[in-house]
Amino acid sequence: MNDPYQVLGVPETATDEEVKRAYRELARKYHPDNYHDNPLADLAQEKMKEINAAYEQITKMRSGGSHGSTSGYGGYGSGYGGASGYGGYQGSARQYGGSSSSVLQQVRIAINTGDLTRAEALLANYSDHNAEWNFLRGAVCYRRGWMDEARRYYQTACQMDPGNPEYRRALEFMENGTRTAYSPNGTPFGTDVCVGNPCLTLCCLYSLCNGGGYLLCC
Amino acid sequence: MYGYVRPPLGILKEEETERFRRMYCGLCHTLGRRYGLASRFILNYDFTYLAILLSDREEGERDSGRCPMSPIRSKPFLRGTDALALAADESVILAYWQLRDGVADHDWLHGLPYRSLSAVLEPAYRKAVSFRPAFDAAARQQLALLRELEEARCPSLDQAADAFAALLGAAAGEVVDPVQQRVLGQLLYHLGRWVYLVDAADDLKKDAASGGYNPVALRYGLSDGVWTPESRQAFAVTLDHSVHMMTTAFELWDFGVWRPVLEATFYTGLFHVGKAVLDGTYRSIRRGREKELQE
């Protein structure tokens, strides 16, 4: 295993408080809530495990190997693998029970295993475009990065079955989800919530171009 | 590409700006070495970002030298690496197809600059294809698809953006490490999607006047090129989801010394540019800046 201090990005001389702060920042970054249905969620999960193990190891080392002082730990790691995501299809067999047909159950499994081509083929051959079909179609779109279509399918699913919390959560995430996305130091995340002087960004790297640069530069 | 991705200088430390400049100059020198002086005109920030994303964690060795743009003062730049070579090859292929696209988009007279430049770049392009045939095939395929969608006036914003996004995502195809390839593929896909959509938003008024194809106008029914509050909000949300996909991918790979400039760009720079485009101030800021430069 890697050096736990290196994993958390703090020196060995860091205080307990500094270690805890570094851990919390990383846990916020790789938290499953920040990787909802993300095609790279498995990599984030690995990171989260590594961070949890590093934090646990440091707290153990600092308490002389006893388990007594891990009170600051928890809350993040324990949530992993749980049903914290809005996408019910990624959960266990318990959630497949919500499917109205065995084909749609297979779609959920295909999405869960990352086989989007299969999920799409199954959906294309399924003639009853009910609320669940629209919800699953939205989930496939989201994973493919077709964000506008995902939102539209989720909207349709919600219109067809307004009482379904799974569909409602998915739509809510599409409409507001990025507002709670991780960003360093908690700076606002979003095009319409960003504040500041646009000139800050748009100032030309005049010095880089060294006099206007080449034809397509700037 | 289009120059919408740029480093937010105001929040970057000077050493990071200098590092970015060394990469910019390094890419320029690599282009010159591999493809001759004429190829250096394609250099821009977009390709510099591509080089940074494909680069090693460490900055690597530096050289120092004069160049046509700095003929008197010698400037430090990054010495050629495998990553710079890959970025240079892919940049040449992308720039060439962009120019060909410009030829197809314009009548004979207005297409003249594109035709001339693509003719200048032709030998470099042929050489780049011999190094990266798979990337060229992907570029051809995706641009042909994009042209088809544009001609059919595809009303799906995602479908049109996908053709361009997948083209940029293919730039990760030559990366050897499987995790790095997945991360970069995802990051570049959404960077491409964001660039395509922001460019379409920036062209709303121009396309409304000329009747040109604009997926954003079609999607939201903006025949006069003016946002409604609802459509603007919905569009900002779809952009933000792409930025979120970029940032979540970005956090899963160690970009080493390039982290500060990338972090500032993805978490701050893109939002500022996106907001300026939506506010309609982006073009005037750029025009004003260009005017300043000419004075």
XYZ file of C-alpha atoms in Angstrom:
513
model
C 0.000 0.000 0.000
C 1.120 3.549 -0.685
C 2.297 5.815 2.094
C -0.952 6.916 3.768
C 0.321 10.466 4.234
C 1.101 10.673 0.550
C -2.381 9.392 -0.281
C -3.926 12.179 1.795
C -1.385 14.699 0.519
C -0.184 15.820 3.949
C 3.267 15.640 5.606
C 3.837 13.234 8.475
C 4.140 16.260 10.741
C 0.563 17.335 10.021
C -1.685 17.773 13.052
C -4.693 15.510 13.563
C -6.891 18.385 12.495
C -4.933 18.864 9.248
C -5.111 15.170 8.479
C -8.846 15.164 9.080
C -9.327 18.231 6.896
C -7.319 16.696 4.043
C -9.306 13.481 4.358
C -12.628 15.289 4.297
C -11.658 17.316 1.237
C -10.642 14.167 -0.667
C -13.696 12.284 0.519
C -15.895 15.112 -0.738
C -14.132 14.974 -4.099
C -14.462 11.221 -4.634
C -17.747 10.762 -2.835
C -20.243 8.589 -4.742
C -22.645 11.532 -4.807
C -20.148 13.331 -7.033
C -19.956 10.315 -9.367
C -23.644 9.505 -9.852
C -23.940 7.195 -12.826
C -20.577 8.451 -13.976
C -18.896 6.083 -16.445
C -15.729 6.457 -14.351
C -17.455 5.749 -11.016
C -15.465 2.535 -10.568
C -12.196 4.519 -10.601
C -13.608 6.965 -8.052
C -14.614 4.039 -5.873
C -11.034 2.762 -5.931
C -9.779 6.198 -4.914
C -12.302 6.358 -2.097
C -11.199 2.981 -0.757
C -7.577 4.085 -0.865
C -8.357 7.323 0.982
C -10.445 5.563 3.625
C -7.724 2.979 4.192
C -5.054 5.704 4.451
C -7.088 7.698 6.954
C -7.862 4.647 9.003
C -4.206 3.656 9.034
C -3.063 7.089 10.186
C -5.657 7.295 12.954
C -4.670 3.817 14.107
C -0.984 4.664 14.050
C -1.562 7.848 15.985
C -3.632 6.141 18.637
C -0.940 3.560 19.180
C -2.686 0.844 17.227
C -5.856 0.852 19.258
C -9.234 1.320 17.666
C -10.270 3.815 20.268
C -9.640 7.075 18.482
C -11.240 6.606 15.112
C -14.070 8.815 16.147
C -13.375 11.353 13.414
C -13.616 8.660 10.828
C -16.750 7.544 9.110
C -19.626 9.214 7.494
C -18.031 9.091 4.056
C -16.628 5.620 3.659
C -19.591 3.925 5.136
C -21.854 5.437 2.508
C -20.026 3.755 -0.303
C -21.835 1.054 -2.118
C -25.023 2.063 -0.412
C -28.075 3.346 -2.165
C -26.876 6.927 -1.977
C -27.174 7.407 -5.715
C -30.366 8.611 -7.253
C -30.222 5.981 -9.973
C -32.013 3.067 -8.450
C -30.950 0.790 -11.263
C -27.415 0.697 -9.979
C -28.424 -0.949 -6.786
C -29.059 -4.490 -5.778
C -31.624 -7.062 -6.805
C -33.980 -5.429 -4.366
C -34.253 -2.505 -6.737
C -34.708 -4.581 -9.846
C -37.929 -5.641 -8.271
C -39.235 -2.246 -9.366
C -39.008 -3.218 -13.018
C -42.241 -3.812 -14.788
C -40.770 -6.454 -17.081
C -37.871 -8.850 -17.278
C -36.518 -7.011 -20.332
C -36.329 -3.751 -18.418
C -34.626 -5.620 -15.588
C -32.035 -6.758 -18.081
C -31.632 -3.163 -19.216
C -30.902 -2.163 -15.630
C -28.297 -4.883 -15.341
C -26.706 -3.866 -18.662
C -26.501 -0.212 -17.542
C -25.098 -1.297 -14.222
C -22.319 -3.284 -15.873
C -21.548 -0.445 -18.276
C -22.802 -2.289 -21.370
C -24.678 0.649 -22.871
C -24.866 -0.839 -26.358
C -26.794 -3.813 -25.005
C -29.024 -1.564 -22.922
C -29.814 0.514 -25.995
C -30.542 -2.541 -28.134
C -32.914 -3.928 -25.502
C -34.696 -0.594 -25.183
C -34.992 -0.227 -28.956
C -36.791 -3.571 -29.178
C -39.161 -2.826 -26.349
C -42.367 -1.410 -27.722
C -44.069 -0.243 -24.534
C -42.563 3.187 -23.983
C -43.817 3.505 -20.427
C -42.415 5.640 -17.629
C -39.714 3.143 -16.731
C -38.632 2.807 -20.354
C -38.203 6.597 -20.530
C -36.337 6.633 -17.239
C -33.907 3.955 -18.401
C -33.464 5.619 -21.772
C -32.565 8.785 -19.857
C -30.048 6.864 -17.764
C -28.355 5.519 -20.918
C -28.259 9.029 -22.424
C -26.694 10.446 -19.274
C -23.931 7.875 -19.298
C -23.274 8.539 -22.958
C -22.968 12.244 -22.206
C -26.199 13.182 -24.009
C -27.284 15.449 -21.187
C -30.104 17.282 -22.924
C -31.797 14.082 -24.073
C -31.326 12.537 -20.616
C -33.209 15.415 -19.062
C -36.016 15.119 -21.599
C -36.486 11.381 -21.031
C -36.480 11.880 -17.260
C -39.080 14.618 -17.686
C -41.304 12.271 -19.688
C -40.867 9.516 -17.088
C -41.915 11.942 -14.353
C -44.917 13.151 -16.331
C -46.075 9.558 -16.876
C -45.513 8.505 -13.279
C -45.339 11.645 -11.102
C -45.298 9.729 -7.838
C -42.184 7.686 -8.572
C -39.336 8.858 -6.338
C -36.654 7.196 -8.488
C -37.619 9.187 -11.570
C -38.125 12.352 -9.565
C -34.608 12.103 -8.082
C -33.112 11.567 -11.525
C -34.832 14.643 -12.934
C -33.936 16.691 -9.896
C -30.298 15.733 -10.397
C -30.393 16.713 -14.073
C -31.873 20.088 -13.210
C -29.942 21.042 -10.088
C -27.395 18.317 -9.426
C -24.268 20.121 -10.516
C -24.855 22.890 -7.975
C -23.668 20.526 -5.288
C -20.801 19.169 -7.382
C -17.383 19.131 -5.808
C -15.119 22.068 -6.502
C -11.875 22.976 -4.739
C -12.378 25.187 -1.672
C -16.096 25.143 -2.260
C -16.045 27.729 -5.057
C -19.397 27.973 -6.882
C -19.857 25.379 -9.605
C -21.886 26.473 -12.621
C -22.052 28.792 -15.605
C -24.858 30.915 -14.261
C -23.664 30.922 -10.685
C -20.088 31.896 -11.417
C -19.334 35.389 -10.307
C -16.514 37.623 -11.204
C -15.090 39.662 -13.907
C -15.142 37.908 -17.267
C -12.056 39.860 -18.189
C -10.312 37.759 -15.609
C -10.607 34.849 -17.962
C -10.591 36.453 -21.304
C -7.503 38.539 -21.025
C -5.331 37.409 -23.853
C -2.083 35.755 -23.115
C -0.566 38.549 -25.075
C 2.839 37.868 -23.684
C 2.541 34.246 -24.761
C 1.736 35.165 -28.285
C 4.618 37.527 -28.250
C 3.100 40.068 -30.540
C -0.067 38.601 -31.864
C 1.202 35.117 -32.429
C 0.534 33.022 -35.425
C -2.391 33.222 -37.695
C -4.887 31.247 -35.647
C -3.519 32.286 -32.302
C -5.787 34.281 -29.957
C -10.881 24.193 -32.475
C -12.243 27.501 -31.461
C -10.209 29.202 -28.774
C -12.868 29.075 -26.055
C -10.635 27.069 -23.748
C -8.057 29.391 -22.289
C -6.125 29.792 -19.051
C -7.742 32.169 -16.525
C -4.705 34.368 -16.093
C -6.115 36.469 -13.283
C -6.183 33.574 -10.856
C -3.058 31.747 -12.001
C 0.274 32.287 -10.363
C 2.929 33.677 -12.637
C 4.960 30.469 -12.509
C 1.943 28.536 -13.808
C 1.389 31.019 -16.621
C 5.064 30.692 -17.509
C 4.774 26.899 -17.464
C 1.812 27.115 -19.822
C 3.831 29.412 -22.065
C 6.747 26.969 -22.136
C 4.340 24.256 -23.261
C 2.858 26.581 -25.879
C 6.343 27.366 -27.193
C 7.396 23.723 -26.863
C 4.487 22.618 -29.031
C 5.373 25.300 -31.561
C 9.000 24.134 -31.742
C 7.901 20.492 -31.995
C 5.575 21.419 -34.860
C 8.434 23.242 -36.565
C 10.842 20.348 -36.113
C 8.429 17.660 -37.270
C 6.508 19.531 -39.935
C 8.509 22.584 -40.948
C 8.057 26.264 -40.401
C 4.762 26.526 -42.288
C 2.982 24.166 -39.889
C 3.607 26.472 -36.942
C 0.760 28.759 -37.927
C -1.768 26.226 -36.605
C -0.592 26.724 -33.017
C -3.295 27.814 -30.586
C -4.391 27.395 -26.969
C -6.641 24.445 -27.737
C -3.754 22.407 -29.062
C -1.637 23.528 -26.107
C -4.267 22.059 -23.789
C -4.244 18.868 -25.806
C -0.458 18.707 -25.351
C -0.806 19.317 -21.588
C -3.440 16.609 -21.187
C -1.306 14.103 -23.067
C 1.881 15.086 -21.219
C 3.897 13.420 -18.507
C 3.478 14.502 -14.905
C 6.818 16.249 -14.877
C 7.519 19.175 -17.087
C 10.608 17.619 -18.672
C 13.743 19.196 -19.972
C 13.854 22.683 -21.334
C 15.630 24.232 -24.235
C 16.020 27.850 -24.975
C 16.016 29.521 -28.300
C 14.855 32.217 -30.641
C 12.012 31.774 -33.060
C 10.293 33.798 -35.791
C 8.014 35.348 -33.173
C 10.833 36.117 -30.778
C 13.772 36.658 -33.139
C 15.941 38.597 -30.708
C 15.203 37.333 -27.222
C 15.869 33.700 -26.513
C 12.969 32.059 -24.652
C 12.787 28.818 -22.692
C 10.503 26.119 -24.065
C 9.808 22.445 -23.437
C 12.015 20.026 -25.290
C 10.205 17.603 -27.545
C 8.761 14.530 -25.818
C 6.604 11.657 -27.042
C 3.557 13.476 -25.686
C 4.452 16.666 -27.530
C 5.000 14.679 -30.723
C 1.568 13.059 -30.315
C -0.071 16.417 -29.630
C 1.689 17.934 -32.658
C 0.592 15.081 -34.947
C -3.005 15.232 -33.764
C -3.025 19.030 -33.963
C -1.915 18.930 -37.609
C -4.659 16.426 -38.466
C -7.337 18.415 -36.623
C -6.207 21.746 -38.098
C -6.148 20.299 -41.613
C -9.676 18.943 -41.362
C -10.872 22.182 -39.824
C -9.502 24.031 -42.843
C -11.106 21.559 -45.248
C -14.332 22.109 -43.381
C -13.890 25.828 -43.962
C -13.471 25.169 -47.689
C -16.700 23.158 -47.770
C -18.558 25.781 -45.740
C -17.836 28.722 -48.035
C -18.273 29.677 -51.658
C -15.256 29.768 -53.962
C -14.213 33.311 -53.116
C -14.698 33.171 -49.357
C -13.205 29.702 -49.249
C -9.985 30.952 -50.779
C -8.079 31.547 -47.500
C -9.089 28.093 -46.246
C -8.072 26.502 -49.529
C -4.695 28.241 -49.550
C -3.922 27.361 -45.936
C -5.000 23.757 -46.308
C -2.733 23.506 -49.378
C 0.149 24.845 -47.290
C -0.615 22.302 -44.569
C -1.141 19.384 -46.972
C 2.432 17.938 -46.834
C 2.441 18.148 -43.025
C -0.984 16.509 -42.931
C 0.195 13.597 -45.104
C 3.124 13.021 -42.822
C 0.944 13.211 -39.690
C -1.444 10.626 -41.172
C 1.463 8.239 -41.680
C 2.184 8.501 -37.917
C -1.425 8.404 -36.687
C -3.659 6.698 -39.255
C -6.269 5.675 -36.672
C -6.773 9.218 -35.438
C -7.078 10.508 -38.986
C -9.692 7.857 -39.767
C -11.668 8.869 -36.675
C -11.407 12.559 -37.594
C -12.606 11.924 -41.143
C -15.490 9.760 -39.992
C -16.708 12.131 -37.305
C -16.450 15.229 -39.471
C -18.320 13.513 -42.312
C -21.001 12.582 -39.780
C -21.119 16.143 -38.492
C -21.521 17.479 -42.023
C -24.388 15.051 -42.682
C -26.119 16.118 -39.473
C -25.652 19.778 -40.312
C -27.022 19.305 -43.814
C -30.020 17.417 -42.438
C -30.425 20.298 -39.912
C -30.396 17.815 -37.042
C -32.602 19.189 -34.237
C -30.880 17.173 -31.513
C -28.321 19.245 -29.721
C -26.700 16.155 -28.213
C -26.431 14.279 -31.478
C -24.721 17.147 -33.304
C -22.385 17.796 -30.376
C -21.626 14.061 -30.118
C -20.022 13.980 -33.567
C -17.517 16.657 -32.590
C -17.080 15.394 -29.022
C -16.292 11.867 -30.197
C -13.703 13.283 -32.582
C -11.884 14.999 -29.734
C -12.337 11.952 -27.517
C -10.533 9.921 -30.181
C -7.420 11.991 -29.471
C -7.018 9.807 -26.379
C -6.945 6.685 -28.542
C -3.160 6.689 -28.853
C -2.592 6.766 -25.088
C -1.127 3.487 -23.845
C -2.172 3.332 -20.176
C -5.750 1.992 -20.063
C -6.844 4.098 -17.073
C -5.321 7.241 -18.554
C -7.045 6.459 -21.837
C -10.447 6.110 -20.171
C -10.014 9.301 -18.162
C -8.755 11.341 -21.102
C -11.347 9.884 -23.452
C -14.114 11.044 -21.132
C -12.508 14.405 -20.415
C -11.868 15.175 -24.081
C -15.341 14.002 -25.118
C -16.977 16.503 -22.784
C -14.476 19.219 -23.613
C -15.423 18.702 -27.260
C -19.132 18.734 -26.414
C -18.730 21.925 -24.406
C -16.701 23.641 -27.158
C -19.210 22.673 -29.856
C -22.189 23.907 -27.832
C -20.532 27.129 -26.704
C -19.530 27.839 -30.291
C -23.117 27.265 -31.451
C -24.396 29.568 -28.676
C -21.859 32.194 -29.675
C -23.102 32.002 -33.283
C -26.817 32.326 -32.414
C -27.269 35.858 -33.753
C -25.038 35.356 -36.768
C -26.849 32.151 -37.761
C -30.261 33.742 -37.158
C -29.328 36.465 -39.637
C -27.783 34.178 -42.239
C -30.145 31.215 -41.822
C -27.167 28.981 -41.055
C -27.622 25.707 -39.188
C -27.541 26.166 -35.435
C -28.417 23.203 -33.178
C -28.979 25.414 -30.134
C -31.451 27.672 -31.980
C -33.289 24.611 -33.315
C -33.427 22.883 -29.959
C -34.863 25.854 -28.091
C -36.795 27.425 -30.953
C -34.797 30.659 -30.895
C -35.540 31.918 -34.388
C -34.283 35.440 -33.663
C -31.153 34.250 -31.880
C -32.263 35.690 -28.529
C -32.381 33.545 -25.396
C -35.515 33.163 -23.325
C -34.783 32.883 -19.571
C -35.960 29.226 -19.606
C -33.869 28.185 -22.584
C -30.818 29.964 -21.276
C -31.162 28.223 -17.933
C -31.668 24.809 -19.547
C -28.678 25.333 -21.809
C -26.443 26.433 -18.903
C -27.444 23.245 -17.077
C -26.473 21.032 -20.009
C -23.104 22.827 -20.242
C -22.578 22.416 -16.507
C -23.189 18.679 -16.697
C -20.412 18.454 -19.280
C -18.071 20.523 -17.121
C -18.939 18.238 -14.214
C -18.017 15.203 -16.313
C -14.724 16.923 -17.154
C -13.883 17.762 -13.543
C -14.793 14.298 -12.264
C -12.561 12.745 -14.952
C -9.800 15.268 -14.254
C -9.672 14.220 -10.584
C -9.018 10.583 -11.503
C -5.621 11.046 -13.093
C -2.464 12.560 -11.714
C -1.614 15.451 -14.048
C 1.437 16.366 -11.955
C 2.804 19.858 -12.526
C -0.047 20.660 -14.916
C -2.671 20.343 -12.234
C -2.915 24.043 -11.263
C -3.497 25.334 -14.795
C -5.958 22.547 -15.597
C -7.798 22.937 -12.302
C -8.183 26.694 -12.819
C -9.354 26.148 -16.379
C -11.922 23.425 -15.675
C -13.320 24.744 -12.393
C -13.262 28.452 -13.219
C -12.196 29.385 -16.747
C -14.854 27.407 -18.602
C -17.651 28.885 -16.472
C -16.457 32.416 -17.114
C -16.237 31.887 -20.862
C -19.623 30.121 -20.924
C -21.248 32.935 -18.973
C -19.729 35.618 -21.235
C -21.021 33.758 -24.307
C -24.516 33.448 -22.800
C -24.480 37.115 -21.758
C -23.461 38.048 -25.294
C -20.352 39.816 -24.013
C -17.773 37.309 -25.201
C -17.421 38.657 -28.714
C -17.227 42.291 -27.677
C -14.589 41.467 -25.091
C -12.570 39.626 -27.705
C -13.092 42.372 -30.293
C -12.080 45.043 -27.786
C -9.044 43.072 -26.889
C -8.050 42.627 -30.504
C -8.472 46.336 -31.040
C -6.237 47.012 -28.091
C -3.657 44.729 -29.557
C -3.669 46.538 -32.842
C -3.150 49.912 -31.202
